Amino acid sequence: FFGAPSYVAAQVAVLAVTRACADGQATRAEVRAQMARVNIPEKTSLLGIRIDFQKNGNLRHGGFGVYQIQSNGTYKRVG
């Protein structure tokens, strides 16, 4: 289950670095600013949700959870 979220996290980072390096170099501040501007549409997001961020860094359009199947067959959210 961690594959898709990890892929999208890497996608966000690569998009931000690529945009920050438009002039051939980038600072950490430029990359962070570009990360805040990332917008991956729902149709192209591997998670099936739009990826963009609030000012506090949280996903704007919901999130996803990580669940563990318990011995009795129920699901417990663990992340």
N, CA, C and O atoms as CSV, one atom per row, in Angstrom:
chain,resi,resn,atom,element,x,y,z
A,1,PHE,N,N,0.817,-1.187,0.000
A,1,PHE,CA,C,0.000,0.000,0.000
A,1,PHE,C,C,0.866,1.257,0.000
A,1,PHE,O,O,0.396,2.316,-0.416
A,2,PHE,N,N,2.083,1.173,0.442
A,2,PHE,CA,C,2.924,2.365,0.502
A,2,PHE,C,C,3.465,2.760,-0.861
A,2,PHE,O,O,3.989,3.863,-1.013
A,3,GLY,N,N,3.354,1.895,-1.850
A,3,GLY,CA,C,3.892,2.188,-3.169
A,3,GLY,C,C,3.295,3.423,-3.803
A,3,GLY,O,O,4.028,4.305,-4.251
A,4,ALA,N,N,1.965,3.504,-3.851
A,4,ALA,CA,C,1.301,4.637,-4.504
A,4,ALA,C,C,1.568,5.960,-3.783
A,4,ALA,O,O,1.927,6.936,-4.442
A,5,PRO,N,N,1.406,6.033,-2.454
A,5,PRO,CA,C,1.717,7.298,-1.778
A,5,PRO,C,C,3.175,7.717,-1.939
A,5,PRO,O,O,3.464,8.904,-2.091
A,6,SER,N,N,4.087,6.763,-1.907
A,6,SER,CA,C,5.505,7.085,-2.083
A,6,SER,C,C,5.777,7.606,-3.486
A,6,SER,O,O,6.558,8.540,-3.670
A,7,TYR,N,N,5.127,6.999,-4.474
A,7,TYR,CA,C,5.281,7.454,-5.853
A,7,TYR,C,C,4.804,8.897,-5.996
A,7,TYR,O,O,5.485,9.716,-6.613
A,8,VAL,N,N,3.640,9.212,-5.430
A,8,VAL,CA,C,3.091,10.566,-5.548
A,8,VAL,C,C,3.971,11.560,-4.789
A,8,VAL,O,O,4.170,12.682,-5.257
A,9,ALA,N,N,4.497,11.170,-3.632
A,9,ALA,CA,C,5.400,12.055,-2.891
A,9,ALA,C,C,6.642,12.370,-3.714
A,9,ALA,O,O,7.096,13.513,-3.749
A,10,ALA,N,N,7.187,11.364,-4.369
A,10,ALA,CA,C,8.351,11.585,-5.238
A,10,ALA,C,C,7.969,12.449,-6.434
A,10,ALA,O,O,8.748,13.303,-6.857
A,11,GLN,N,N,6.776,12.232,-6.978
A,11,GLN,CA,C,6.301,13.035,-8.103
A,11,GLN,C,C,6.202,14.510,-7.710
A,11,GLN,O,O,6.600,15.384,-8.481
A,12,VAL,N,N,5.678,14.789,-6.529
A,12,VAL,CA,C,5.577,16.167,-6.040
A,12,VAL,C,C,6.973,16.780,-5.920
A,12,VAL,O,O,7.203,17.906,-6.361
A,13,ALA,N,N,7.893,16.038,-5.325
A,13,ALA,CA,C,9.258,16.552,-5.143
A,13,ALA,C,C,9.943,16.811,-6.486
A,13,ALA,O,O,10.588,17.845,-6.660
A,14,VAL,N,N,9.810,15.895,-7.425
A,14,VAL,CA,C,10.449,16.061,-8.737
A,14,VAL,C,C,9.852,17.249,-9.487
A,14,VAL,O,O,10.584,18.017,-10.112
A,15,LEU,N,N,8.536,17.407,-9.430
A,15,LEU,CA,C,7.908,18.567,-10.071
A,15,LEU,C,C,8.436,19.870,-9.473
A,15,LEU,O,O,8.741,20.817,-10.199
A,16,ALA,N,N,8.538,19.909,-8.154
A,16,ALA,CA,C,9.010,21.125,-7.487
A,16,ALA,C,C,10.459,21.434,-7.846
A,16,ALA,O,O,10.792,22.583,-8.138
A,17,VAL,N,N,11.313,20.435,-7.827
A,17,VAL,CA,C,12.726,20.640,-8.167
A,17,VAL,C,C,12.867,21.059,-9.626
A,17,VAL,O,O,13.651,21.955,-9.942
A,18,THR,N,N,12.116,20.419,-10.510
A,18,THR,CA,C,12.182,20.766,-11.933
A,18,THR,C,C,11.794,22.221,-12.157
A,18,THR,O,O,12.462,22.938,-12.902
A,19,ARG,N,N,10.728,22.649,-11.521
A,19,ARG,CA,C,10.300,24.045,-11.675
A,19,ARG,C,C,11.288,25.010,-11.049
A,19,ARG,O,O,11.563,26.071,-11.611
A,20,ALA,N,N,11.829,24.650,-9.881
A,20,ALA,CA,C,12.783,25.523,-9.202
A,20,ALA,C,C,14.086,25.643,-9.987
A,20,ALA,O,O,14.774,26.659,-9.896
A,21,CYS,N,N,14.426,24.616,-10.755
A,21,CYS,CA,C,15.666,24.613,-11.537
A,21,CYS,C,C,15.489,25.178,-12.936
A,21,CYS,O,O,16.351,24.978,-13.793
A,22,ALA,N,N,14.405,25.869,-13.181
A,22,ALA,CA,C,14.144,26.406,-14.527
A,22,ALA,C,C,15.288,27.286,-15.024
A,22,ALA,O,O,15.538,27.350,-16.228
A,23,ASP,N,N,15.982,27.964,-14.116
A,23,ASP,CA,C,17.097,28.827,-14.517
A,23,ASP,C,C,18.447,28.125,-14.390
A,23,ASP,O,O,19.495,28.758,-14.519
A,24,GLY,N,N,18.418,26.813,-14.138
A,24,GLY,CA,C,19.654,26.044,-14.076
A,24,GLY,C,C,20.155,25.757,-12.679
A,24,GLY,O,O,21.069,24.950,-12.511
A,25,GLN,N,N,19.585,26.394,-11.675
A,25,GLN,CA,C,19.969,26.132,-10.295
A,25,GLN,C,C,18.787,26.435,-9.388
A,25,GLN,O,O,17.858,27.147,-9.771
A,26,ALA,N,N,18.837,25.888,-8.189
A,26,ALA,CA,C,17.722,26.100,-7.264
A,26,ALA,C,C,18.214,26.131,-5.831
A,26,ALA,O,O,19.191,25.470,-5.478
A,27,THR,N,N,17.535,26.897,-5.026
A,27,THR,CA,C,17.797,26.912,-3.589
A,27,THR,C,C,16.726,26.065,-2.909
A,27,THR,O,O,15.698,25.738,-3.503
A,28,ARG,N,N,16.984,25.725,-1.680
A,28,ARG,CA,C,16.000,24.987,-0.897
A,28,ARG,C,C,14.699,25.778,-0.788
A,28,ARG,O,O,13.611,25.208,-0.870
A,29,ALA,N,N,14.816,27.085,-0.603
A,29,ALA,CA,C,13.625,27.937,-0.492
A,29,ALA,C,C,12.800,27.914,-1.773
A,29,ALA,O,O,11.570,27.898,-1.726
A,30,GLU,N,N,13.477,27.912,-2.915
A,30,GLU,CA,C,12.748,27.856,-4.193
A,30,GLU,C,C,12.009,26.529,-4.349
A,30,GLU,O,O,10.872,26.499,-4.818
A,31,VAL,N,N,12.653,25.443,-3.958
A,31,VAL,CA,C,12.011,24.130,-4.048
A,31,VAL,C,C,10.798,24.077,-3.122
A,31,VAL,O,O,9.738,23.593,-3.518
A,32,ARG,N,N,10.947,24.566,-1.901
A,32,ARG,CA,C,9.816,24.562,-0.965
A,32,ARG,C,C,8.666,25.413,-1.492
A,32,ARG,O,O,7.503,25.029,-1.360
A,33,ALA,N,N,8.968,26.536,-2.074
A,33,ALA,CA,C,7.923,27.396,-2.634
A,33,ALA,C,C,7.211,26.687,-3.783
A,33,ALA,O,O,5.992,26.787,-3.914
A,34,GLN,N,N,7.961,25.976,-4.609
A,34,GLN,CA,C,7.356,25.251,-5.722
A,34,GLN,C,C,6.533,24.057,-5.254
A,34,GLN,O,O,5.530,23.716,-5.881
A,35,MET,N,N,6.940,23.423,-4.170
A,35,MET,CA,C,6.152,22.315,-3.631
A,35,MET,C,C,4.762,22.788,-3.224
A,35,MET,O,O,3.774,22.080,-3.417
A,36,ALA,N,N,4.696,23.980,-2.666
A,36,ALA,CA,C,3.408,24.534,-2.254
A,36,ALA,C,C,2.505,24.810,-3.452
A,36,ALA,O,O,1.287,24.905,-3.301
A,37,ARG,N,N,3.091,24.940,-4.633
A,37,ARG,CA,C,2.325,25.265,-5.846
A,37,ARG,C,C,1.980,24.040,-6.698
A,37,ARG,O,O,1.313,24.170,-7.725
A,38,VAL,N,N,2.422,22.871,-6.284
A,38,VAL,CA,C,2.142,21.647,-7.049
A,38,VAL,C,C,0.632,21.417,-7.113
A,38,VAL,O,O,-0.078,21.574,-6.120
A,39,ASN,N,N,0.166,21.047,-8.284
A,39,ASN,CA,C,-1.248,20.737,-8.483
A,39,ASN,C,C,-1.328,19.595,-9.496
A,39,ASN,O,O,-1.151,19.802,-10.697
A,40,ILE,N,N,-1.595,18.394,-8.997
A,40,ILE,CA,C,-1.723,17.225,-9.855
A,40,ILE,C,C,-3.215,16.889,-9.926
A,40,ILE,O,O,-3.816,16.547,-8.908
A,41,PRO,N,N,-3.814,16.982,-11.107
A,41,PRO,CA,C,-5.253,16.731,-11.231
A,41,PRO,C,C,-5.642,15.305,-10.825
A,41,PRO,O,O,-4.841,14.375,-10.920
A,42,GLU,N,N,-6.865,15.161,-10.379
A,42,GLU,CA,C,-7.392,13.857,-9.953
A,42,GLU,C,C,-7.236,12.801,-11.044
A,42,GLU,O,O,-6.924,11.645,-10.759
A,43,LYS,N,N,-7.454,13.204,-12.293
A,43,LYS,CA,C,-7.405,12.251,-13.407
A,43,LYS,C,C,-6.011,11.668,-13.615
A,43,LYS,O,O,-5.880,10.552,-14.118
A,44,THR,N,N,-4.972,12.405,-13.237
A,44,THR,CA,C,-3.614,11.919,-13.457
A,44,THR,C,C,-2.909,11.508,-12.162
A,44,THR,O,O,-1.765,11.054,-12.194
A,45,SER,N,N,-3.584,11.667,-11.034
A,45,SER,CA,C,-2.996,11.286,-9.754
A,45,SER,C,C,-3.137,9.788,-9.539
A,45,SER,O,O,-4.225,9.233,-9.695
A,46,LEU,N,N,-2.058,9.145,-9.186
A,46,LEU,CA,C,-2.079,7.715,-8.930
A,46,LEU,C,C,-2.976,7.372,-7.744
A,46,LEU,O,O,-3.468,6.248,-7.644
A,47,LEU,N,N,-3.193,8.334,-6.842
A,47,LEU,CA,C,-4.037,8.098,-5.672
A,47,LEU,C,C,-5.523,8.310,-5.964
A,47,LEU,O,O,-6.374,7.967,-5.143
A,48,GLY,N,N,-5.829,8.870,-7.124
A,48,GLY,CA,C,-7.224,9.100,-7.472
A,48,GLY,C,C,-7.821,10.334,-6.833
A,48,GLY,O,O,-9.030,10.550,-6.906
A,49,ILE,N,N,-6.978,11.153,-6.204
A,49,ILE,CA,C,-7.423,12.424,-5.632
A,49,ILE,C,C,-6.537,13.530,-6.180
A,49,ILE,O,O,-5.396,13.287,-6.571
A,50,ARG,N,N,-7.066,14.736,-6.205
A,50,ARG,CA,C,-6.265,15.887,-6.636
A,50,ARG,C,C,-5.186,16.144,-5.592
A,50,ARG,O,O,-5.449,16.092,-4.390
A,51,ILE,N,N,-3.987,16.418,-6.051
A,51,ILE,CA,C,-2.875,16.683,-5.142
A,51,ILE,C,C,-2.522,18.159,-5.221
A,51,ILE,O,O,-1.890,18.611,-6.176
A,52,ASP,N,N,-2.934,18.896,-4.216
A,52,ASP,CA,C,-2.487,20.271,-4.003
A,52,ASP,C,C,-2.580,20.520,-2.505
A,52,ASP,O,O,-3.212,19.753,-1.780
A,53,PHE,N,N,-1.958,21.580,-2.052
A,53,PHE,CA,C,-1.733,21.735,-0.628
A,53,PHE,C,C,-2.308,23.023,-0.057
A,53,PHE,O,O,-2.387,24.046,-0.737
A,54,GLN,N,N,-2.710,22.946,1.215
A,54,GLN,CA,C,-3.135,24.118,1.965
A,54,GLN,C,C,-1.884,24.881,2.411
A,54,GLN,O,O,-0.765,24.389,2.259
A,55,LYS,N,N,-2.076,26.068,2.956
A,55,LYS,CA,C,-0.928,26.860,3.419
A,55,LYS,C,C,-0.138,26.144,4.511
A,55,LYS,O,O,1.068,26.355,4.639
A,56,ASN,N,N,-0.812,25.290,5.307
A,56,ASN,CA,C,-0.118,24.578,6.383
A,56,ASN,C,C,0.584,23.308,5.895
A,56,ASN,O,O,1.224,22.614,6.685
A,57,GLY,N,N,0.466,22.998,4.592
A,57,GLY,CA,C,1.142,21.844,4.015
A,57,GLY,C,C,0.286,20.589,3.906
A,57,GLY,O,O,0.718,19.608,3.300
A,58,ASN,N,N,-0.911,20.596,4.475
A,58,ASN,CA,C,-1.802,19.443,4.369
A,58,ASN,C,C,-2.435,19.386,2.989
A,58,ASN,O,O,-2.568,20.406,2.314
A,59,LEU,N,N,-2.824,18.188,2.578
A,59,LEU,CA,C,-3.548,18.049,1.319
A,59,LEU,C,C,-4.840,18.845,1.389
A,59,LEU,O,O,-5.548,18.804,2.395
A,60,ARG,N,N,-5.143,19.562,0.330
A,60,ARG,CA,C,-6.352,20.383,0.287
A,60,ARG,C,C,-7.606,19.535,0.083
A,60,ARG,O,O,-8.658,19.847,0.641
A,61,HIS,N,N,-7.508,18.490,-0.694
A,61,HIS,CA,C,-8.699,17.737,-1.093
A,61,HIS,C,C,-8.743,16.347,-0.474
A,61,HIS,O,O,-8.891,15.345,-1.175
A,62,GLY,N,N,-8.615,16.300,0.819
A,62,GLY,CA,C,-8.732,15.011,1.495
A,62,GLY,C,C,-7.414,14.288,1.588
A,62,GLY,O,O,-6.345,14.853,1.359
A,63,GLY,N,N,-7.517,13.065,1.919
A,63,GLY,CA,C,-6.316,12.272,2.092
A,63,GLY,C,C,-6.634,10.805,1.938
A,63,GLY,O,O,-7.649,10.434,1.347
A,64,PHE,N,N,-5.792,10.001,2.454
A,64,PHE,CA,C,-5.978,8.564,2.375
A,64,PHE,C,C,-5.483,7.993,3.684
A,64,PHE,O,O,-4.778,8.667,4.434
A,65,GLY,N,N,-5.838,6.787,3.955
A,65,GLY,CA,C,-5.421,6.157,5.194
A,65,GLY,C,C,-4.704,4.852,4.938
A,65,GLY,O,O,-4.808,4.257,3.865
A,66,VAL,N,N,-3.980,4.426,5.942
A,66,VAL,CA,C,-3.315,3.134,5.919
A,66,VAL,C,C,-4.011,2.290,6.974
A,66,VAL,O,O,-4.114,2.689,8.134
A,67,TYR,N,N,-4.482,1.130,6.568
A,67,TYR,CA,C,-5.252,0.273,7.460
A,67,TYR,C,C,-4.544,-1.060,7.654
A,67,TYR,O,O,-3.843,-1.547,6.768
A,68,GLN,N,N,-4.746,-1.638,8.839
A,68,GLN,CA,C,-4.214,-2.953,9.148
A,68,GLN,C,C,-5.398,-3.885,9.373
A,68,GLN,O,O,-6.321,-3.553,10.116
A,69,ILE,N,N,-5.371,-5.036,8.741
A,69,ILE,CA,C,-6.442,-6.009,8.939
A,69,ILE,C,C,-6.187,-6.716,10.266
A,69,ILE,O,O,-5.114,-7.278,10.487
A,70,GLN,N,N,-7.181,-6.682,11.139
A,70,GLN,CA,C,-7.071,-7.285,12.461
A,70,GLN,C,C,-7.376,-8.786,12.379
A,70,GLN,O,O,-7.903,-9.260,11.372
A,71,SER,N,N,-7.047,-9.519,13.426
A,71,SER,CA,C,-7.251,-10.972,13.437
A,71,SER,C,C,-8.722,-11.360,13.288
A,71,SER,O,O,-9.037,-12.465,12.846
A,72,ASN,N,N,-9.625,-10.438,13.660
A,72,ASN,CA,C,-11.060,-10.739,13.525
A,72,ASN,C,C,-11.612,-10.279,12.168
A,72,ASN,O,O,-12.819,-10.350,11.938
A,73,GLY,N,N,-10.744,-9.812,11.280
A,73,GLY,CA,C,-11.159,-9.413,9.947
A,73,GLY,C,C,-11.557,-7.956,9.803
A,73,GLY,O,O,-11.863,-7.513,8.696
A,74,THR,N,N,-11.561,-7.201,10.889
A,74,THR,CA,C,-11.889,-5.782,10.812
A,74,THR,C,C,-10.652,-4.990,10.413
A,74,THR,O,O,-9.527,-5.485,10.493
A,75,TYR,N,N,-10.877,-3.758,9.984
A,75,TYR,CA,C,-9.793,-2.869,9.578
A,75,TYR,C,C,-9.554,-1.826,10.659
A,75,TYR,O,O,-10.502,-1.240,11.181
A,76,LYS,N,N,-8.302,-1.595,10.993
A,76,LYS,CA,C,-7.930,-0.572,11.969
A,76,LYS,C,C,-7.022,0.426,11.265
A,76,LYS,O,O,-6.007,0.050,10.679
A,77,ARG,N,N,-7.398,1.707,11.326
A,77,ARG,CA,C,-6.562,2.742,10.700
A,77,ARG,C,C,-5.297,2.915,11.530
A,77,ARG,O,O,-5.355,3.134,12.740
A,78,VAL,N,N,-4.157,2.814,10.860
A,78,VAL,CA,C,-2.872,2.940,11.539
A,78,VAL,C,C,-2.042,4.100,11.000
A,78,VAL,O,O,-0.934,4.355,11.472
A,79,GLY,N,N,-2.569,4.775,10.041
A,79,GLY,CA,C,-1.827,5.921,9.491
A,79,GLY,C,C,-2.672,6.764,8.600
A,79,GLY,O,O,-2.195,7.763,8.061
